Amino acid sequence: MNRRDFLKASSLIGSSAFLPFAPLFAAVENQTKSIGPSESFDYAWLKGLARNLATQDYESPEVALPKQLQDLSWDDYQSIVFKPDHALWSDRAQSPFRAQLFHLGLYFKKPVHIYEIVDGQAQEIAYDPAMFDYGKSGINGEALPEDLGFAGFRLHHQSDWKRDIAAFLGASYFRAVGKSMQYGMSARGLAIDTALDRPEEFPDFTRFWLERPEPNSDVVNVYALLESPSITGAYRFAITDNDGVVMEVDAALYPRKDIERLGIAPLTSMYMIGENDRDANWDWRPEIHDSDGLSMHTGSGEWLWRPLVNPRQLRFNSYQDNNPKGFGLIQRDRDFDHYQDDGVFYDRRPSVWIEPKGDWGTGAIQLVEIPTLDETFDNIVAFWNPGEPAIPGEEMLYGYRIFWRGRPPEEPELARCVATRTGLGGVVGQRREYFSWRFVVDFQGGPFPFNEGEEVKVEPVIDHSDGRVEITSARPLASIQGYRAMFDVVPPDDSTAPINLRLFLQTSDGRPLTETWIYQWTPPPVEERHLRNPGHL
């Protein structure tokens, strides 16, 4: 399955219909069945399994599914619904979490084996057709083998038994919700060779272990085995529903072979149209995106904001750092009026923030932007690329937290960039003699607004890798109680090479007032540099 198939498939998470629950808070008979013996389990054992598998030849988990599962249409698959009264832990009245399982079929052709852990003993959950309502799919569940396996699982929390809070489905993809209970972008266990001149490798979570939560506990533990031709891994997720979902992740990685580009804590999102990038302007909605920027808190303490774009060609950017404090793909614009989408509500999409645990050393936060004509294609990827190479036979340990929230758990104390707009440069009312492109950047919060009577001179500090910058300004913007910076960039001659821009606001004595805005602008070809002068000028 290629990237587009995986990302289209991941849009299924959270989309399936639900049957009404039997009495919501009454204990019911646990109707899940087990297969195979019960075995001792802990995270150390899982790491040992992953390390041992890394010394063996890779075996693909993909199998030939029964024909009736191979021929499913989208609507057929959507009609298969897990019966809530078969949910894991539904027999425990005080359980704060329940788990439902996804059926194989459509894009999901690699069986995932799922185990339940009780008192340190793990036993595999058997496929049982009684778990599912097959709707109009035409599937005869009784004819399917009991060792069929599953496609993945979703978690529910006692705060709302009808809507799931997290789901793991397809390769190593998973999603979770913010406080609005809205799904959006995805995360992955690992990224391998993203945006190189050859196909990307997609590792799979091939086995999951779900640990029965303690009564009234606020955490559920999920363990996963990751496998691919290049690497194996042992993962532990401690998942809580706390002002949005928070995941504490520990990952132990064991390379099978050299890996050119390893992506730790990868995030995958969608950006099609925004206030700074309106090339795909045929849609009636003014903005279409799950995230509008990459936020980075560097090891030195600097805050960077990189607005996303929908580029004409694939873009790859690498931001070097040492022991980063955090990064994430953020949906800062949360105004419904800016989207006007009353179907999927992009204004409610969660931001996702990665907070490293411990020192990650040298490396780079890397951003990939892929052209897209359609909002169902997730075209944005961000991850940490370690400076140290992945060496076969060695163990690589990473710990981090993932926050799925409307706003990340930490933000700059200085003013944040809240909007980036671009358009044709020049001076209104004057004839343009050459092509330029305008950038308008709004900052809010931090020291803004200044105290009444306080006189502060604000200056823009602008760096550019090429071309010429002109018509610069920084002035108060009362509507947001912040400041607006404006400047034009004149590209060099007929070059279409990307130009890197960097901006922040400071006082006249050099005191920073804002986070640092960074951007990459690609000038259009000469034949598209229209001056658009009106006839009367």
Coordinates of C-alpha atoms in Angstrom, one line a residue:
M1 CA 0.0 0.0 0.0
N2 CA 1.4 3.4 -0.9
R3 CA 1.3 6.7 1.0
R4 CA -2.0 7.9 -0.6
D5 CA -3.7 4.6 0.2
F6 CA -2.6 4.6 3.8
L7 CA -3.7 8.2 4.3
K8 CA -7.0 7.7 2.7
A9 CA -7.5 4.6 4.8
S10 CA -6.7 6.5 8.0
S11 CA -9.6 8.8 7.4
L12 CA -11.8 5.9 8.4
I13 CA -10.8 6.4 12.0
G14 CA -13.7 7.8 13.9
S15 CA -16.0 7.7 10.9
S16 CA -17.9 4.4 11.5
A17 CA -21.4 4.4 12.9
F18 CA -22.1 3.1 16.4
L19 CA -24.9 0.9 17.7
P20 CA -26.6 2.0 20.9
F21 CA -25.0 0.7 24.0
A22 CA -26.7 -1.8 26.3
P23 CA -27.2 -0.2 29.8
L24 CA -24.3 2.2 29.8
F25 CA -23.1 1.8 33.3
A26 CA -24.3 -1.7 34.1
A27 CA -21.8 -4.6 34.0
V28 CA -22.6 -7.1 31.2
E29 CA -21.1 -10.5 30.5
N30 CA -17.7 -10.2 28.8
Q31 CA -18.3 -12.0 25.6
T32 CA -14.7 -11.9 24.2
K33 CA -13.0 -15.2 23.5
S34 CA -9.4 -16.1 23.9
I35 CA -7.1 -18.1 21.7
G36 CA -3.8 -19.8 22.7
P37 CA -2.2 -20.0 26.1
S38 CA -1.8 -17.3 28.7
E39 CA 1.8 -16.0 29.0
S40 CA 3.7 -13.7 31.2
F41 CA 4.1 -10.2 29.8
D42 CA 5.9 -7.0 30.6
Y43 CA 7.7 -4.2 28.7
A44 CA 11.1 -5.8 29.2
W45 CA 9.9 -9.0 27.6
L46 CA 8.5 -7.0 24.6
K47 CA 11.8 -5.2 24.1
G48 CA 13.5 -8.6 24.1
L49 CA 11.1 -9.9 21.5
A50 CA 11.8 -6.9 19.3
R51 CA 15.5 -7.2 19.7
N52 CA 15.5 -10.9 18.8
L53 CA 13.3 -10.3 15.7
A54 CA 15.7 -7.7 14.5
T55 CA 18.3 -10.5 14.1
Q56 CA 16.0 -12.5 11.9
D57 CA 14.8 -12.1 8.3
Y58 CA 11.7 -9.8 7.9
E59 CA 8.4 -11.6 7.3
S60 CA 5.6 -9.5 6.0
P61 CA 2.4 -9.7 8.0
E62 CA 0.3 -9.3 4.9
V63 CA -1.7 -12.5 4.0
A64 CA -4.2 -13.5 1.5
L65 CA -7.5 -12.6 3.1
P66 CA -10.6 -14.6 2.4
K67 CA -12.2 -13.6 -0.9
Q68 CA -15.2 -12.1 0.8
L69 CA -13.0 -9.6 2.6
Q70 CA -10.9 -8.7 -0.5
D71 CA -13.9 -7.5 -2.5
L72 CA -15.4 -5.0 -0.1
S73 CA -16.4 -1.6 -1.3
W74 CA -16.0 1.6 0.9
D75 CA -19.7 1.4 1.8
D76 CA -19.5 -2.3 2.5
Y77 CA -16.7 -1.8 5.0
Q78 CA -18.4 1.2 6.6
S79 CA -21.4 -1.0 7.3
I80 CA -19.4 -3.4 9.5
V81 CA -19.9 -2.2 13.1
F82 CA -18.4 -3.6 16.3
K83 CA -21.1 -4.4 18.9
P84 CA -20.5 -2.3 21.9
D85 CA -21.7 -5.0 24.4
H86 CA -18.7 -7.1 23.2
A87 CA -16.2 -4.3 24.0
L88 CA -13.2 -5.2 26.1
W89 CA -13.8 -4.4 29.8
S90 CA -17.5 -3.8 29.2
D91 CA -18.1 -6.4 32.0
R92 CA -16.4 -4.2 34.6
A93 CA -18.7 -1.4 35.9
Q94 CA -15.8 0.6 37.3
S95 CA -13.6 0.4 34.2
P96 CA -12.9 3.9 33.0
F97 CA -12.0 2.6 29.5
R98 CA -13.4 0.2 26.9
A99 CA -11.9 -1.1 23.7
Q100 CA -13.6 -2.0 20.4
L101 CA -11.9 -3.8 17.5
F102 CA -11.7 -3.0 13.8
H103 CA -12.5 -5.6 11.2
L104 CA -10.1 -6.6 8.4
G105 CA -11.0 -5.7 4.8
L106 CA -10.9 -2.9 2.2
Y107 CA -7.4 -1.2 2.7
F108 CA -6.6 -3.2 5.9
K109 CA -5.1 -6.5 4.7
K110 CA -2.5 -7.1 7.3
P111 CA -3.9 -8.9 10.3
V112 CA -3.1 -7.4 13.7
H113 CA -3.0 -9.7 16.7
I114 CA -4.5 -8.2 19.9
Y115 CA -3.9 -9.5 23.4
E116 CA -5.4 -8.6 26.8
I117 CA -3.1 -8.3 29.8
V118 CA -4.6 -9.2 33.2
D119 CA -2.4 -9.4 36.3
G120 CA 0.8 -9.6 34.2
Q121 CA -0.6 -12.5 32.0
A122 CA -1.4 -11.9 28.3
Q123 CA -3.8 -13.9 26.2
E124 CA -4.7 -13.3 22.5
I125 CA -8.3 -12.2 21.7
A126 CA -9.9 -14.5 19.2
Y127 CA -11.7 -13.3 16.2
D128 CA -15.4 -13.9 16.8
P129 CA -18.1 -13.0 14.2
A130 CA -20.5 -12.4 17.1
M131 CA -18.5 -9.2 17.8
F132 CA -19.7 -7.6 14.7
D133 CA -22.9 -6.4 13.0
Y134 CA -22.1 -6.9 9.3
G135 CA -24.9 -4.7 8.1
K136 CA -25.2 -4.7 4.3
S137 CA -21.6 -5.9 3.6
G138 CA -22.7 -9.4 2.7
I139 CA -20.0 -11.0 4.9
N140 CA -20.6 -14.4 6.4
G141 CA -18.6 -14.1 9.6
E142 CA -19.2 -17.7 10.5
A143 CA -17.1 -18.7 7.4
L144 CA -14.1 -16.8 8.5
P145 CA -11.2 -18.4 10.5
E146 CA -11.0 -17.9 14.2
D147 CA -7.4 -16.9 13.9
L148 CA -8.3 -14.1 11.4
G149 CA -7.1 -11.3 13.6
F150 CA -8.2 -7.7 13.5
A151 CA -7.3 -4.4 11.7
G152 CA -6.8 -2.4 14.9
F153 CA -8.7 -1.0 17.8
R154 CA -10.4 2.1 19.3
L155 CA -10.6 3.3 22.9
H156 CA -13.6 4.8 24.7
H157 CA -13.6 6.7 28.0
Q158 CA -16.3 6.8 30.6
S159 CA -16.9 10.5 30.0
D160 CA -18.7 9.6 26.7
W161 CA -19.1 5.9 25.9
K162 CA -20.5 6.6 22.5
R163 CA -17.6 8.5 21.0
D164 CA -14.0 7.1 20.9
I165 CA -11.0 9.0 22.1
A166 CA -8.2 7.3 20.3
A167 CA -7.8 4.7 17.5
F168 CA -4.9 2.7 16.1
L169 CA -5.6 1.6 12.5
G170 CA -3.3 1.0 9.5
A171 CA 0.5 0.5 9.5
S172 CA 1.7 2.4 12.6
Y173 CA -0.9 5.2 12.4
F174 CA -3.0 6.3 15.3
R175 CA -5.2 9.3 16.1
A176 CA -6.7 10.8 19.2
V177 CA -9.1 13.7 20.0
G178 CA -9.0 17.0 21.8
K179 CA -11.5 18.3 24.3
S180 CA -13.9 19.0 21.4
M181 CA -14.0 15.2 20.8
Q182 CA -12.9 16.0 17.2
Y183 CA -10.5 13.8 15.2
G184 CA -8.0 15.5 12.9
M185 CA -4.4 14.7 12.0
S186 CA -2.5 11.5 12.7
A187 CA 0.6 10.3 14.4
R188 CA 2.8 7.3 13.6
G189 CA 5.1 5.0 15.4
L190 CA 8.0 5.6 13.1
A191 CA 8.8 7.1 9.7
I192 CA 11.4 5.6 7.4
D193 CA 12.9 7.3 4.3
T194 CA 10.2 10.0 4.0
A195 CA 10.6 12.3 1.0
L196 CA 13.5 10.5 -0.6
D197 CA 13.9 9.6 -4.3
R198 CA 12.4 6.1 -3.6
P199 CA 9.3 4.7 -2.1
E200 CA 8.8 5.4 1.6
E201 CA 8.8 2.4 4.0
F202 CA 5.8 2.1 6.3
P203 CA 6.5 0.0 9.4
D204 CA 3.5 -1.9 10.9
F205 CA 2.3 -2.4 14.4
T206 CA 1.8 -6.1 14.1
R207 CA 0.7 -6.9 17.7
F208 CA -1.0 -5.0 20.4
W209 CA -1.3 -5.8 24.1
L210 CA -4.1 -3.9 25.9
E211 CA -3.7 -3.9 29.7
R212 CA -6.9 -4.1 31.7
P213 CA -7.2 -0.7 33.6
E214 CA -7.5 -0.7 37.3
P215 CA -10.9 0.4 38.6
N216 CA -11.3 4.1 38.5
S217 CA -7.8 4.6 37.0
D218 CA -7.2 7.5 34.7
V219 CA -4.7 5.7 32.5
V220 CA -4.8 2.7 30.1
N221 CA -1.6 1.1 29.0
V222 CA -1.1 -0.1 25.4
Y223 CA 1.9 -2.0 24.1
A224 CA 2.8 -2.5 20.5
L225 CA 5.4 -4.5 18.4
L226 CA 6.6 -2.6 15.4
E227 CA 8.1 -4.4 12.4
S228 CA 9.4 -3.5 9.0
P229 CA 12.2 -4.7 6.6
S230 CA 14.5 -2.1 8.2
I231 CA 13.7 -2.1 11.9
T232 CA 11.8 -3.6 14.8
G233 CA 10.5 -1.7 17.8
A234 CA 8.8 -2.1 21.2
Y235 CA 6.3 0.7 22.2
R236 CA 4.5 1.5 25.4
F237 CA 1.7 4.0 25.4
A238 CA 0.2 5.3 28.7
I239 CA -3.0 7.0 27.6
T240 CA -5.1 9.4 29.6
D241 CA -8.1 11.6 28.8
N242 CA -7.1 14.9 30.4
D243 CA -8.2 18.1 28.7
G244 CA -7.8 16.1 25.5
V245 CA -5.8 12.9 25.1
V246 CA -2.3 12.7 26.4
M247 CA 0.0 9.8 25.5
E248 CA 3.2 9.0 27.4
V249 CA 5.3 7.0 24.8
D250 CA 8.4 4.9 25.3
A251 CA 10.0 3.4 22.2
A252 CA 12.9 0.9 21.9
L253 CA 14.1 0.6 18.3
Y254 CA 16.4 -2.1 16.9
P255 CA 17.6 -1.5 13.3
R256 CA 17.9 -4.5 11.0
K257 CA 19.9 -2.4 8.5
D258 CA 21.2 1.1 7.8
I259 CA 18.4 3.7 7.5
E260 CA 19.1 6.9 5.6
R261 CA 16.3 9.0 7.1
L262 CA 14.7 7.9 10.4
G263 CA 11.7 9.9 11.7
I264 CA 11.0 9.8 15.4
A265 CA 7.6 10.8 16.7
P266 CA 6.2 11.5 13.2
L267 CA 3.1 13.6 12.7
T268 CA 1.0 13.6 9.6
S269 CA -1.5 16.3 8.7
M270 CA -3.4 18.1 5.9
Y271 CA -3.0 21.6 4.5
M272 CA -4.8 22.5 1.3
I273 CA -5.9 26.2 1.5
G274 CA -5.0 28.9 4.0
E275 CA -4.9 32.6 4.3
N276 CA -1.3 32.6 3.2
D277 CA -1.7 30.1 0.3
R278 CA -4.8 30.3 -1.9
D279 CA -3.6 28.6 -5.1
A280 CA -6.3 25.9 -4.6
N281 CA -9.0 28.5 -4.6
W282 CA -11.7 26.7 -6.5
D283 CA -13.3 25.5 -3.3
W284 CA -16.1 27.6 -1.8
R285 CA -14.5 27.4 1.7
P286 CA -11.9 30.1 2.5
E287 CA -9.6 27.7 4.4
I288 CA -9.1 23.9 4.4
H289 CA -6.5 22.4 6.8
D290 CA -6.1 20.3 9.9
S291 CA -3.0 22.3 10.9
D292 CA -1.8 25.7 9.9
G293 CA 1.8 25.7 11.2
L294 CA 4.8 23.9 12.6
S295 CA 5.7 25.2 16.1
M296 CA 9.2 24.5 17.4
H297 CA 10.7 25.2 20.9
T298 CA 14.4 24.8 20.3
G299 CA 17.0 23.5 22.8
S300 CA 18.3 27.0 23.2
G301 CA 14.8 28.3 24.2
E302 CA 13.9 30.0 20.9
W303 CA 10.3 29.7 19.7
L304 CA 9.9 29.3 15.9
W305 CA 6.6 29.4 13.9
R306 CA 6.6 28.0 10.4
P307 CA 3.3 28.5 8.5
L308 CA 2.4 25.6 6.3
V309 CA 1.9 25.8 2.5
N310 CA 0.5 23.6 -0.2
P311 CA 3.5 23.7 -2.6
R312 CA 3.6 23.2 -6.4
Q313 CA 6.4 20.7 -5.9
L314 CA 7.4 18.6 -2.9
R315 CA 9.3 20.7 -0.3
F316 CA 11.7 19.3 2.4
N317 CA 13.0 21.5 5.1
S318 CA 15.3 20.6 8.0
Y319 CA 15.8 22.7 11.1
Q320 CA 18.9 21.7 13.1
D321 CA 18.7 21.5 16.8
N322 CA 20.2 20.1 20.0
N323 CA 17.9 18.6 22.6
P324 CA 14.7 20.2 21.4
K325 CA 12.1 21.1 24.0
G326 CA 9.2 20.3 21.8
F327 CA 7.6 20.6 18.4
G328 CA 4.1 20.1 16.9
L329 CA 1.7 20.6 14.0
I330 CA -0.7 23.2 15.4
Q331 CA -4.1 24.5 14.4
R332 CA -3.9 28.0 15.8
D333 CA -6.7 29.5 13.8
R334 CA -9.9 28.3 15.6
D335 CA -12.4 30.8 14.2
F336 CA -15.3 29.0 12.4
D337 CA -15.8 32.0 10.2
H338 CA -12.4 31.4 8.6
Y339 CA -13.4 27.9 7.5
Q340 CA -17.2 28.0 7.1
D341 CA -17.2 24.2 7.2
D342 CA -20.2 22.9 9.1
G343 CA -19.5 19.3 8.1
V344 CA -16.0 18.4 9.4
F345 CA -15.4 21.6 11.5
Y346 CA -11.7 22.3 10.8
D347 CA -11.8 25.0 13.6
R348 CA -12.2 22.1 16.1
R349 CA -9.3 20.0 14.9
P350 CA -6.8 19.2 17.7
S351 CA -3.2 20.4 17.7
V352 CA -0.6 17.8 18.4
W353 CA 2.5 18.6 20.4
I354 CA 5.5 16.3 21.0
E355 CA 7.4 16.9 24.2
P356 CA 10.7 14.9 24.5
K357 CA 11.5 13.1 27.7
G358 CA 15.2 13.5 28.5
D359 CA 17.9 14.6 26.0
W360 CA 17.5 13.7 22.3
G361 CA 21.0 15.0 21.4
T362 CA 21.7 16.6 18.0
G363 CA 19.5 16.2 15.0
A364 CA 16.8 18.1 13.1
I365 CA 13.1 18.7 13.1
Q366 CA 12.2 18.0 9.5
L367 CA 9.1 19.1 7.6
V368 CA 7.7 17.6 4.4
E369 CA 5.1 19.4 2.3
I370 CA 3.5 17.6 -0.6
P371 CA 1.3 19.1 -3.2
T372 CA -2.4 18.2 -2.9
L373 CA -5.6 18.9 -4.8
D374 CA -7.8 17.2 -2.3
E375 CA -8.4 17.5 1.4
T376 CA -8.6 13.7 1.9
F377 CA -4.9 13.4 1.2
D378 CA -2.7 14.2 4.2
N379 CA 0.2 16.0 2.7
I380 CA 2.2 17.3 5.7
V381 CA 4.7 15.3 7.7
A382 CA 6.9 16.5 10.6
F383 CA 9.3 14.4 12.7
W384 CA 12.6 14.4 14.6
N385 CA 15.6 13.1 12.6
P386 CA 18.4 12.1 15.0
G387 CA 21.9 13.1 14.1
E388 CA 23.3 9.7 15.1
P389 CA 22.8 7.0 12.4
A390 CA 20.6 4.0 13.0
I391 CA 23.1 1.1 13.3
P392 CA 22.1 -2.5 13.0
G393 CA 22.5 -4.4 16.2
E394 CA 22.2 -1.3 18.4
E395 CA 19.3 -0.2 20.6
M396 CA 17.8 3.3 20.2
L397 CA 15.7 4.5 23.1
Y398 CA 13.2 7.4 22.9
G399 CA 10.6 8.7 25.3
Y400 CA 8.1 11.5 24.6
R401 CA 4.7 12.8 25.4
I402 CA 2.0 13.5 22.8
F403 CA -0.6 16.1 23.6
W404 CA -3.8 16.2 21.5
R405 CA -5.3 19.5 22.5
G406 CA -6.8 22.7 21.0
R407 CA -3.7 24.5 22.2
P408 CA -0.4 22.9 23.1
P409 CA 0.6 22.5 26.8
E410 CA 3.3 25.2 26.4
E411 CA 3.4 28.3 24.3
P412 CA 5.8 31.2 24.0
E413 CA 5.7 33.9 26.6
L414 CA 6.4 36.4 23.8
A415 CA 3.7 37.3 21.3
R416 CA 2.6 34.5 18.9
C417 CA 2.1 34.7 15.2
V418 CA -1.7 34.4 14.7
A419 CA -2.0 35.0 10.9
T420 CA 0.2 35.1 7.8
R421 CA -1.2 36.6 4.6
T422 CA 0.5 37.0 1.2
G423 CA -0.3 38.8 -2.0
L424 CA 1.0 41.1 -4.7
G425 CA 3.4 43.8 -3.5
G426 CA 3.7 47.4 -4.4
V427 CA 2.0 50.6 -3.3
V428 CA -1.8 51.0 -3.8
G429 CA -2.5 53.8 -6.3
Q430 CA 1.0 53.7 -7.8
R431 CA 1.9 51.9 -11.0
R432 CA 4.0 48.7 -10.4
E433 CA 7.2 48.7 -12.4
Y434 CA 8.5 45.3 -11.3
F435 CA 7.1 42.2 -9.5
S436 CA 7.2 41.8 -5.7
W437 CA 5.3 39.7 -3.2
R438 CA 3.9 41.1 0.1
F439 CA 4.0 39.3 3.4
V440 CA 1.6 40.4 6.2
V441 CA 2.3 38.8 9.6
D442 CA 0.1 39.4 12.7
F443 CA 1.4 38.9 16.3
Q444 CA -0.8 38.7 19.4
G445 CA -0.3 38.1 23.1
G446 CA 2.9 38.4 25.2
P447 CA 3.6 42.1 25.9
F448 CA 0.8 43.2 23.6
P449 CA -1.1 45.5 24.1
F450 CA 1.4 47.8 25.9
N451 CA 0.4 49.5 29.1
E452 CA -1.6 52.7 28.7
G453 CA 0.8 55.6 28.3
E454 CA 3.8 53.3 27.6
E455 CA 5.7 54.5 24.6
V456 CA 7.5 51.7 22.8
K457 CA 9.1 51.8 19.4
V458 CA 8.6 48.5 17.6
E459 CA 10.9 47.4 14.8
P460 CA 10.7 44.4 12.4
V461 CA 13.9 42.4 12.1
I462 CA 13.9 40.6 8.7
D463 CA 16.4 38.2 7.3
H464 CA 16.2 36.9 3.7
S465 CA 18.3 34.4 1.8
D466 CA 17.9 36.0 -1.6
G467 CA 16.2 38.9 -3.4
R468 CA 15.5 42.3 -1.9
V469 CA 13.2 43.3 0.9
E470 CA 11.4 46.7 0.8
I471 CA 8.4 48.6 2.2
T472 CA 8.9 47.3 5.7
S473 CA 6.7 48.4 8.6
A474 CA 5.4 47.3 12.1
R475 CA 2.3 49.0 13.5
P476 CA -0.3 48.3 16.1
L477 CA -3.4 46.3 15.1
A478 CA -6.2 47.2 17.5
S479 CA -8.6 44.5 16.3
I480 CA -6.3 41.8 17.8
Q481 CA -4.6 44.0 20.4
G482 CA -1.4 43.1 18.8
Y483 CA 1.0 44.2 16.0
R484 CA 1.2 43.7 12.3
A485 CA 4.5 43.5 10.3
M486 CA 4.5 44.0 6.5
F487 CA 7.2 43.8 3.9
D488 CA 7.7 43.1 0.2
V489 CA 10.2 40.7 -1.3
V490 CA 11.5 41.3 -4.8
P491 CA 12.8 38.1 -6.3
P492 CA 16.2 38.1 -8.2
D493 CA 15.7 38.2 -12.0
D494 CA 14.0 35.1 -13.3
S495 CA 15.0 32.7 -10.5
T496 CA 12.4 30.4 -9.0
A497 CA 14.7 29.1 -6.3
P498 CA 13.1 29.1 -2.8
I499 CA 13.8 32.2 -0.6
N500 CA 14.0 31.7 3.1
L501 CA 12.5 34.4 5.3
R502 CA 12.9 35.1 9.0
L503 CA 11.1 37.8 11.0
F504 CA 10.5 38.9 14.6
L505 CA 9.6 42.2 16.3
Q506 CA 11.8 43.9 18.8
T507 CA 12.0 47.2 20.7
S508 CA 14.4 49.9 19.5
D509 CA 16.9 48.8 22.2
G510 CA 16.9 45.2 20.9
R511 CA 14.4 43.5 23.3
P512 CA 12.5 40.7 21.5
L513 CA 8.7 41.0 21.6
T514 CA 7.6 38.0 19.5
E515 CA 8.4 34.5 18.6
T516 CA 10.4 34.1 15.3
W517 CA 8.3 33.6 12.1
I518 CA 10.1 31.6 9.4
Y519 CA 8.8 31.0 5.9
Q520 CA 9.9 29.6 2.6
W521 CA 8.6 31.4 -0.5
T522 CA 9.1 30.1 -4.0
P523 CA 8.8 32.9 -6.6
P524 CA 6.6 32.1 -9.6
P525 CA 8.0 31.7 -13.1
V526 CA 8.6 35.0 -15.0
E527 CA 5.6 34.4 -17.2
E528 CA 3.3 34.3 -14.1
R529 CA 4.6 37.5 -12.5
H530 CA 1.7 39.6 -13.5
L531 CA 1.8 43.3 -12.3
R532 CA -2.0 43.7 -12.6
N533 CA -1.7 47.5 -13.2
P534 CA -5.2 49.1 -13.8
G535 CA -5.7 51.1 -17.0
H536 CA -5.8 54.5 -15.3
L537 CA -2.3 54.2 -13.8

